[in-house]
mmCIF file of C-alpha atoms in Angstrom:
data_model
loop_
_atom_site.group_PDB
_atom_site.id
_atom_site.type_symbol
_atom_site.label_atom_id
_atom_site.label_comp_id
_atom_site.label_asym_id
_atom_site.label_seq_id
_atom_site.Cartn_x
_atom_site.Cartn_y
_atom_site.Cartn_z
ATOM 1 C CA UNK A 1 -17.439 18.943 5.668
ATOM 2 C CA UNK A 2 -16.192 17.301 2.129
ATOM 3 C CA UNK A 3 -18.674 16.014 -0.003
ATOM 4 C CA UNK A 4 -17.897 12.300 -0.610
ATOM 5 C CA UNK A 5 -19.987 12.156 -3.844
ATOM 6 C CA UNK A 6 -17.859 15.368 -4.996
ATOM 7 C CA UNK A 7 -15.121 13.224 -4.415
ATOM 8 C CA UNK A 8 -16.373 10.330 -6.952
ATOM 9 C CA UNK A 9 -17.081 12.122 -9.434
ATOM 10 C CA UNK A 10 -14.262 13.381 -10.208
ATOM 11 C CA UNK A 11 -11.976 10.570 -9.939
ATOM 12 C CA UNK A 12 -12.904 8.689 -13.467
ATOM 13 C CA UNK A 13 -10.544 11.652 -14.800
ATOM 14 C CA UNK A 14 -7.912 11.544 -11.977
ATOM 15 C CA UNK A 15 -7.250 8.047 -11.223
ATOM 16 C CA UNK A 16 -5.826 6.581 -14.666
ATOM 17 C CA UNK A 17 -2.670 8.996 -14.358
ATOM 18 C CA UNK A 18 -2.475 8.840 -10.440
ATOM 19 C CA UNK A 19 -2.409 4.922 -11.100
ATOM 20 C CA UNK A 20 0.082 4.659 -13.610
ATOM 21 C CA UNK A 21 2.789 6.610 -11.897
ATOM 22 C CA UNK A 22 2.964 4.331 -8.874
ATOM 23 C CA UNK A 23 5.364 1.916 -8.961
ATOM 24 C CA UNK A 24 3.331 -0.861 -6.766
ATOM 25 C CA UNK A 25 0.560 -0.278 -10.017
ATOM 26 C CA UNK A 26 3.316 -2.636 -12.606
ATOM 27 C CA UNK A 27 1.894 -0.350 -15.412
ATOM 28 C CA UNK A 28 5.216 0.534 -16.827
ATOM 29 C CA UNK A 29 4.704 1.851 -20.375
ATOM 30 C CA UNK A 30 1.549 1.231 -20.938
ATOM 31 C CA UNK A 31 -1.178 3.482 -20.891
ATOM 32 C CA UNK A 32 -4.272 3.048 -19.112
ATOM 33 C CA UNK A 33 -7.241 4.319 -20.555
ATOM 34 C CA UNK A 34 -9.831 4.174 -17.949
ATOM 35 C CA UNK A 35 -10.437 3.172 -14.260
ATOM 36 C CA UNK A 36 -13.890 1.922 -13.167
ATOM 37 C CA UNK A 37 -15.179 1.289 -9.080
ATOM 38 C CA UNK A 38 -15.662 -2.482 -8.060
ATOM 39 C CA UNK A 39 -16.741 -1.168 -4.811
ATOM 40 C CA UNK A 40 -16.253 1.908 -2.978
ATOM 41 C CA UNK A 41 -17.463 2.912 0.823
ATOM 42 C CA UNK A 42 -17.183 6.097 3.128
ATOM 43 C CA UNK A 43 -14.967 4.828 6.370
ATOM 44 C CA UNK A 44 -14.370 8.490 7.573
ATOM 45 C CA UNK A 45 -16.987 11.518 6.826
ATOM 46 C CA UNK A 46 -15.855 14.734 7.135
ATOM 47 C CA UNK A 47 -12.334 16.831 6.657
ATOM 48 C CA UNK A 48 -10.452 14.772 6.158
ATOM 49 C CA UNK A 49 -12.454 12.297 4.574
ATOM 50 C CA UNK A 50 -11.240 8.686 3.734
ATOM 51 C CA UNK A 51 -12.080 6.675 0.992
ATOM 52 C CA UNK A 52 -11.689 2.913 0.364
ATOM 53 C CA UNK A 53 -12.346 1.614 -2.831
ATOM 54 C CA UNK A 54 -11.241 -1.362 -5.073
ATOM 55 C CA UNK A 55 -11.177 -0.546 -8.885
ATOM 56 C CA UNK A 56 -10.416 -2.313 -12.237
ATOM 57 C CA UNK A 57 -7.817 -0.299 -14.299
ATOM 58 C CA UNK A 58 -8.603 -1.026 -18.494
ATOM 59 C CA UNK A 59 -5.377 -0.897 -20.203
ATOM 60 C CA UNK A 60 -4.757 -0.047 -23.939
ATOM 61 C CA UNK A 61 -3.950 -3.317 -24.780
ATOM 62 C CA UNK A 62 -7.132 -4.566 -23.749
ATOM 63 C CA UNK A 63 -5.402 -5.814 -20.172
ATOM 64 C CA UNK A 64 -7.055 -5.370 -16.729
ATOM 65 C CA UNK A 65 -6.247 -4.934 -13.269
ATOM 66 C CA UNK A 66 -8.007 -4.447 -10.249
ATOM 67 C CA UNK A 67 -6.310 -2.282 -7.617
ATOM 68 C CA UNK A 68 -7.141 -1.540 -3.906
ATOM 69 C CA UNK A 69 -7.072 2.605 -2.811
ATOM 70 C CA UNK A 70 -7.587 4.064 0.170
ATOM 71 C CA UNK A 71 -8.056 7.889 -0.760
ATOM 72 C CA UNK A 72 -8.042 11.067 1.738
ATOM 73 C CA UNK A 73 -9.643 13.849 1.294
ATOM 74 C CA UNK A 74 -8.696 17.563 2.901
ATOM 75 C CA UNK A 75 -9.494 21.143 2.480
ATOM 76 C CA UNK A 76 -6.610 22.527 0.409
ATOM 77 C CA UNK A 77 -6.422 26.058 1.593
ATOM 78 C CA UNK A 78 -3.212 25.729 3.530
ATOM 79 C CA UNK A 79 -1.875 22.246 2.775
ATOM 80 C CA UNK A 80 -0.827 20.333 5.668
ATOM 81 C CA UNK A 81 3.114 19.251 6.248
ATOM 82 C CA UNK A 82 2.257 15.274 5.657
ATOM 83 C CA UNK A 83 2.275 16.305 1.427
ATOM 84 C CA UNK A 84 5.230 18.394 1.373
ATOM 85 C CA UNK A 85 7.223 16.657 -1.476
ATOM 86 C CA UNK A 86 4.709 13.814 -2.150
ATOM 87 C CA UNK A 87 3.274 14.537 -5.704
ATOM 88 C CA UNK A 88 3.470 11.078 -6.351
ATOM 89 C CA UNK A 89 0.991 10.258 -3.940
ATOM 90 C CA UNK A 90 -0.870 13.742 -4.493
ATOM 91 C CA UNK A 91 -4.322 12.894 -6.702
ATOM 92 C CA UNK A 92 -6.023 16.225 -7.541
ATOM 93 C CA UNK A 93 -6.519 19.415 -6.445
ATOM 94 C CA UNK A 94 -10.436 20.459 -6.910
ATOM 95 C CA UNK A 95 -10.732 24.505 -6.859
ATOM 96 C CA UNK A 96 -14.221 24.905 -6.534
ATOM 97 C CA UNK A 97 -16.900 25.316 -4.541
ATOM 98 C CA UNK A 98 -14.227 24.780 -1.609
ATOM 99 C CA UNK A 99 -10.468 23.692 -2.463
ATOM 100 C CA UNK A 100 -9.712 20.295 -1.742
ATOM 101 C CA UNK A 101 -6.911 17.847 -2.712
ATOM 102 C CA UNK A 102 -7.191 14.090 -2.679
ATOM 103 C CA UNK A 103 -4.511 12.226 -1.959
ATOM 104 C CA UNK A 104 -3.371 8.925 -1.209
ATOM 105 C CA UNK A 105 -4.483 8.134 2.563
ATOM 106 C CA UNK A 106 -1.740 5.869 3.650
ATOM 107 C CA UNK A 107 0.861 9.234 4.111
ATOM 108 C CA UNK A 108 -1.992 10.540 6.273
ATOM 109 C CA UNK A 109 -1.218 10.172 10.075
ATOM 110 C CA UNK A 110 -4.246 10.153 10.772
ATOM 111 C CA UNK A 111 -6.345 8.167 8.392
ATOM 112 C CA UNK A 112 -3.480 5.969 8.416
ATOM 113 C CA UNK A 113 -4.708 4.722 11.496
ATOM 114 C CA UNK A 114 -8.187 4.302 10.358
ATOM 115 C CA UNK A 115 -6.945 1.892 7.823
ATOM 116 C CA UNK A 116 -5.536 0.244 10.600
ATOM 117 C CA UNK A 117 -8.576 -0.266 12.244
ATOM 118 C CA UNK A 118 -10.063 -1.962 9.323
ATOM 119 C CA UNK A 119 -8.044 -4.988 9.979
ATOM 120 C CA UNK A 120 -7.319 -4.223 13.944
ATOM 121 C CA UNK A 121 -9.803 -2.298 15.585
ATOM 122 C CA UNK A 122 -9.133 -2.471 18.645
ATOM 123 C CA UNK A 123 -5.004 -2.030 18.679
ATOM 124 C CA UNK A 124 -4.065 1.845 19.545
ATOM 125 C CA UNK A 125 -1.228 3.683 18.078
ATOM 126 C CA UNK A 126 0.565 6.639 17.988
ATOM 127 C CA UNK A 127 3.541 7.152 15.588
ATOM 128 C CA UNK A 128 2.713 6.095 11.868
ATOM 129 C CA UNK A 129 5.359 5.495 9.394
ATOM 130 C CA UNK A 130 4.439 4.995 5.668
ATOM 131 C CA UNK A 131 7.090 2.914 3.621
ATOM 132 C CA UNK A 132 7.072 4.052 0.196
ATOM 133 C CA UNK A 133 9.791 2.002 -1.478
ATOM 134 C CA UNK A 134 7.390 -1.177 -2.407
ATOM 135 C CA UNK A 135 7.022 -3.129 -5.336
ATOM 136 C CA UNK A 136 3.460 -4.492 -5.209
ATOM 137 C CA UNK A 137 2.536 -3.335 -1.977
ATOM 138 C CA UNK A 138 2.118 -0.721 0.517
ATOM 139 C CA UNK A 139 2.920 -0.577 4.014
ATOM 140 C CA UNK A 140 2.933 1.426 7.308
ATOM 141 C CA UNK A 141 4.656 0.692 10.369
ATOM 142 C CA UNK A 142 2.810 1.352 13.779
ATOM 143 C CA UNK A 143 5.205 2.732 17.003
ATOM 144 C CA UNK A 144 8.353 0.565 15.445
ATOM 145 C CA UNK A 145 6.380 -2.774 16.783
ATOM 146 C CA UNK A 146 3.870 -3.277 13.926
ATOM 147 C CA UNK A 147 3.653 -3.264 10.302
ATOM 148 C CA UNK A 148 0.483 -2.919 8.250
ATOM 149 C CA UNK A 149 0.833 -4.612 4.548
ATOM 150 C CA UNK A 150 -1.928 -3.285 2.092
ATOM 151 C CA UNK A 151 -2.003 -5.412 -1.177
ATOM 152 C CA UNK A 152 -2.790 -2.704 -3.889
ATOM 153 C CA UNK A 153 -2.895 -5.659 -6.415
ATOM 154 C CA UNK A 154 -6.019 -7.512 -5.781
ATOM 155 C CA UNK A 155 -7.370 -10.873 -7.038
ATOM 156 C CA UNK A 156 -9.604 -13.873 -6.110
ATOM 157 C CA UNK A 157 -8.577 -16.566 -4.172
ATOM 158 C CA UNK A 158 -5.579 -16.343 -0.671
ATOM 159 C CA UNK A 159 -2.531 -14.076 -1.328
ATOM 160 C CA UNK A 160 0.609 -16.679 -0.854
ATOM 161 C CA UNK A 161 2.136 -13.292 0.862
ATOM 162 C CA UNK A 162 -0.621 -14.054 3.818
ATOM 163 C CA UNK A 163 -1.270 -17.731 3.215
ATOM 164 C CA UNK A 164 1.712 -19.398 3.482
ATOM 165 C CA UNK A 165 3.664 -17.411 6.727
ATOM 166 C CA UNK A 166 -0.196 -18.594 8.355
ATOM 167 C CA UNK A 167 0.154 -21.986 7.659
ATOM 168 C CA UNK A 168 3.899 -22.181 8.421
ATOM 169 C CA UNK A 169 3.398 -20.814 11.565
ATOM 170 C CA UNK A 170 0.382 -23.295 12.745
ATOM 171 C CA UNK A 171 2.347 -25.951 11.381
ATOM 172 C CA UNK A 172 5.133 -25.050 14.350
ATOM 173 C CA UNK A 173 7.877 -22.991 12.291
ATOM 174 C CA UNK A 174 9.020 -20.507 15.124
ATOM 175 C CA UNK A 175 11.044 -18.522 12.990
ATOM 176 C CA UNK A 176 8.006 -17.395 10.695
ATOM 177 C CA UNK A 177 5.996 -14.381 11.948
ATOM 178 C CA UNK A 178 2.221 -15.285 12.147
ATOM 179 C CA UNK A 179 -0.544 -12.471 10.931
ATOM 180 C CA UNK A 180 -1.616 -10.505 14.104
ATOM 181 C CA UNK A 181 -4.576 -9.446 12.007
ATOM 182 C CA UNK A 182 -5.613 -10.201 8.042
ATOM 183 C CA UNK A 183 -8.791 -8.349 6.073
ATOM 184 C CA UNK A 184 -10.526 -10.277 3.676
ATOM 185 C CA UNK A 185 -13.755 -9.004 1.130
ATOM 186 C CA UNK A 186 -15.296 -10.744 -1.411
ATOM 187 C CA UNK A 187 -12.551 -14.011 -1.509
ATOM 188 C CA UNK A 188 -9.556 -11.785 -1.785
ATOM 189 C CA UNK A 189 -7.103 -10.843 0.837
ATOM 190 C CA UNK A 190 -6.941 -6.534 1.459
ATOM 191 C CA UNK A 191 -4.868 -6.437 4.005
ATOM 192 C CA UNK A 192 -2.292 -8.107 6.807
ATOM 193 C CA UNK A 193 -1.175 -6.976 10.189
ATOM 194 C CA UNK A 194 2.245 -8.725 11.123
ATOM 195 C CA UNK A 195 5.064 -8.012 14.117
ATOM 196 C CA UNK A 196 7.941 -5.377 13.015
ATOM 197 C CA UNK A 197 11.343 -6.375 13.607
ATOM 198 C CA UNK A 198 12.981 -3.227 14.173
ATOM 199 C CA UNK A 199 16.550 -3.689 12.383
ATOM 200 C CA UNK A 200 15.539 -6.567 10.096
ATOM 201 C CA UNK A 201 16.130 -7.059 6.232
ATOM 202 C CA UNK A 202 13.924 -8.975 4.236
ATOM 203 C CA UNK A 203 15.213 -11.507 1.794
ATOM 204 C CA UNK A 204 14.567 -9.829 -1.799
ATOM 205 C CA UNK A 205 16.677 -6.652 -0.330
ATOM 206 C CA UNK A 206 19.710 -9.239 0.892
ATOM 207 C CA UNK A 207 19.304 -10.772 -2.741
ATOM 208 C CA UNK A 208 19.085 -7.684 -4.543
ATOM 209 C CA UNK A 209 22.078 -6.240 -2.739
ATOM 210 C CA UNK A 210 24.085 -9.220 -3.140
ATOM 211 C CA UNK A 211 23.734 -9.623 -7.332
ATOM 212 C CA UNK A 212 24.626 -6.018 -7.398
ATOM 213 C CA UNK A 213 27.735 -6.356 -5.501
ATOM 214 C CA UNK A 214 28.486 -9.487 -7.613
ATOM 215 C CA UNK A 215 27.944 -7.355 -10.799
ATOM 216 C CA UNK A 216 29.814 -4.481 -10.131
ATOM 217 C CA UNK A 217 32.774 -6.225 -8.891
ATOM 218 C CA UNK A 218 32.527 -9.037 -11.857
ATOM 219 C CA UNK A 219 34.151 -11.615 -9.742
ATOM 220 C CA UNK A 220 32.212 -15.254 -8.622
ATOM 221 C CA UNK A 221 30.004 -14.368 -5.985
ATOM 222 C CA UNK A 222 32.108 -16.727 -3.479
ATOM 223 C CA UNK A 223 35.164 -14.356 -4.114
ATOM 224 C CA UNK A 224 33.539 -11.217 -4.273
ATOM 225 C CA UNK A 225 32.054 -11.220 -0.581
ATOM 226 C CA UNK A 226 28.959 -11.269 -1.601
ATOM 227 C CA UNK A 227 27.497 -14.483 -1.873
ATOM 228 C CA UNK A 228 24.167 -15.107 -1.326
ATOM 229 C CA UNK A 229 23.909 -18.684 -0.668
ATOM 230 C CA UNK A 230 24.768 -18.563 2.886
ATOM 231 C CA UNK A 231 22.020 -16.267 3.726
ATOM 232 C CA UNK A 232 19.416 -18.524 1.454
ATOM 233 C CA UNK A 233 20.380 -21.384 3.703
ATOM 234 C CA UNK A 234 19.550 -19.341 6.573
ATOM 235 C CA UNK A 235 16.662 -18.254 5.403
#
């Protein structure tokens, strides 16, 4: 059994460096000098234990954020195979009274799926599969058919990210994937639930790849073979 209030505790002194070397936390440069819990609640008890809190980041320049984590918790005497190379995601190792490391819960298997639940309770999976290349974000796809969107960023009011494929879709777009599941708390949206299209691209990566094609080549896009415009129409 982990101690969840052991757990607390000690994040204040963890969480401004674990934050600021993720690339969905848009810190960059600048140094945070303190983190601070909105709200935090026990979903799991136990080992491994599962934390879910949102907390307001106080930058040096007097900036703030708030940020949405779901933390994990598990004895650290033998590590388990899910952390093997993930240091980003790797909060702290605490050696005493009983090693544990915290870590961040979406590359968890397991608790992955309890942070499913939170939005979807009653849809069952089996293979998990975090995505770790985000920008704002983080996701995890469920058996190749789902994917679960967390918004790390958090703020008041409807994230256009879940608003607008809603309303496009009750408006009678067919080609816009509606939400099979959305989280709200306290006016903000946590977290979506939306079909995975095995073999898809999204937009920003056919954009992305198509300026860099036009840049290193240093032709016009239409001549390079990489324009984007066709695409755009299509999407």
């Amino acid at each position: 059994m982990i101690d969840p209030t052991r757990i607390l505790d000690a994040l204040p002194e963890h969480l401004p460096e674990h934050i600021a070397r993720q690339r969905w936390s848009g810190a960059g440069e600048r140094h945070i000098t303190g983190v601070t819990a909105r709200w935090q609640e026990v979903v799991r008890e136990g080992d491994p234990l599962l934390l879910w809190m949102v907390v307001t980041a106080r930058f040096g320049d007097g900036a703030e954020q708030d940020y949405q984590l779901f933390l994990g918790a598990r004895s650290a005497e033998q590590l388990p195979d899910f952390l093997s190379g993930k240091e980003r995601e790797t909060v702290a190792f605490l050696p005493e009274p009983q090693p544990v490391v915290v870590y961040d819960a979406l590359v968890d298997p397991d608790l992955a799926i309890d942070v499913l639940h939170l939005a979807a309770p009653d849809i069952d999976a089996v293979v998990r599969r975090p995505i770790v290349l985000q920008h704002s974000n983080s996701s995890v796809v469920f058996d190749e058919t789902s994917i679960l969107k967390v918004f790390r960023k958090v703020a008041p009011g409807p994230n256009p990210d879940v608003e607008v494929p809603r309303t496009l879709a009750e408006r009678g777009f067919e080609h816009v994937l509606p939400p099979l599941a959305e989280l709200h708390r306290d006016g903000a949206d946590l977290l979506v639930l939306r079909e995975f299209l095995v073999g898809s691209t999204e937009g920003w990566e056919l954009a992305r790849a198509s300026v860099r094609d036009v840049l290193a080549s240093g032709l016009a896009p239409e001549e390079s073979g990489a324009d984007f415009a066709p695409d755009a129409e299509r999407l």
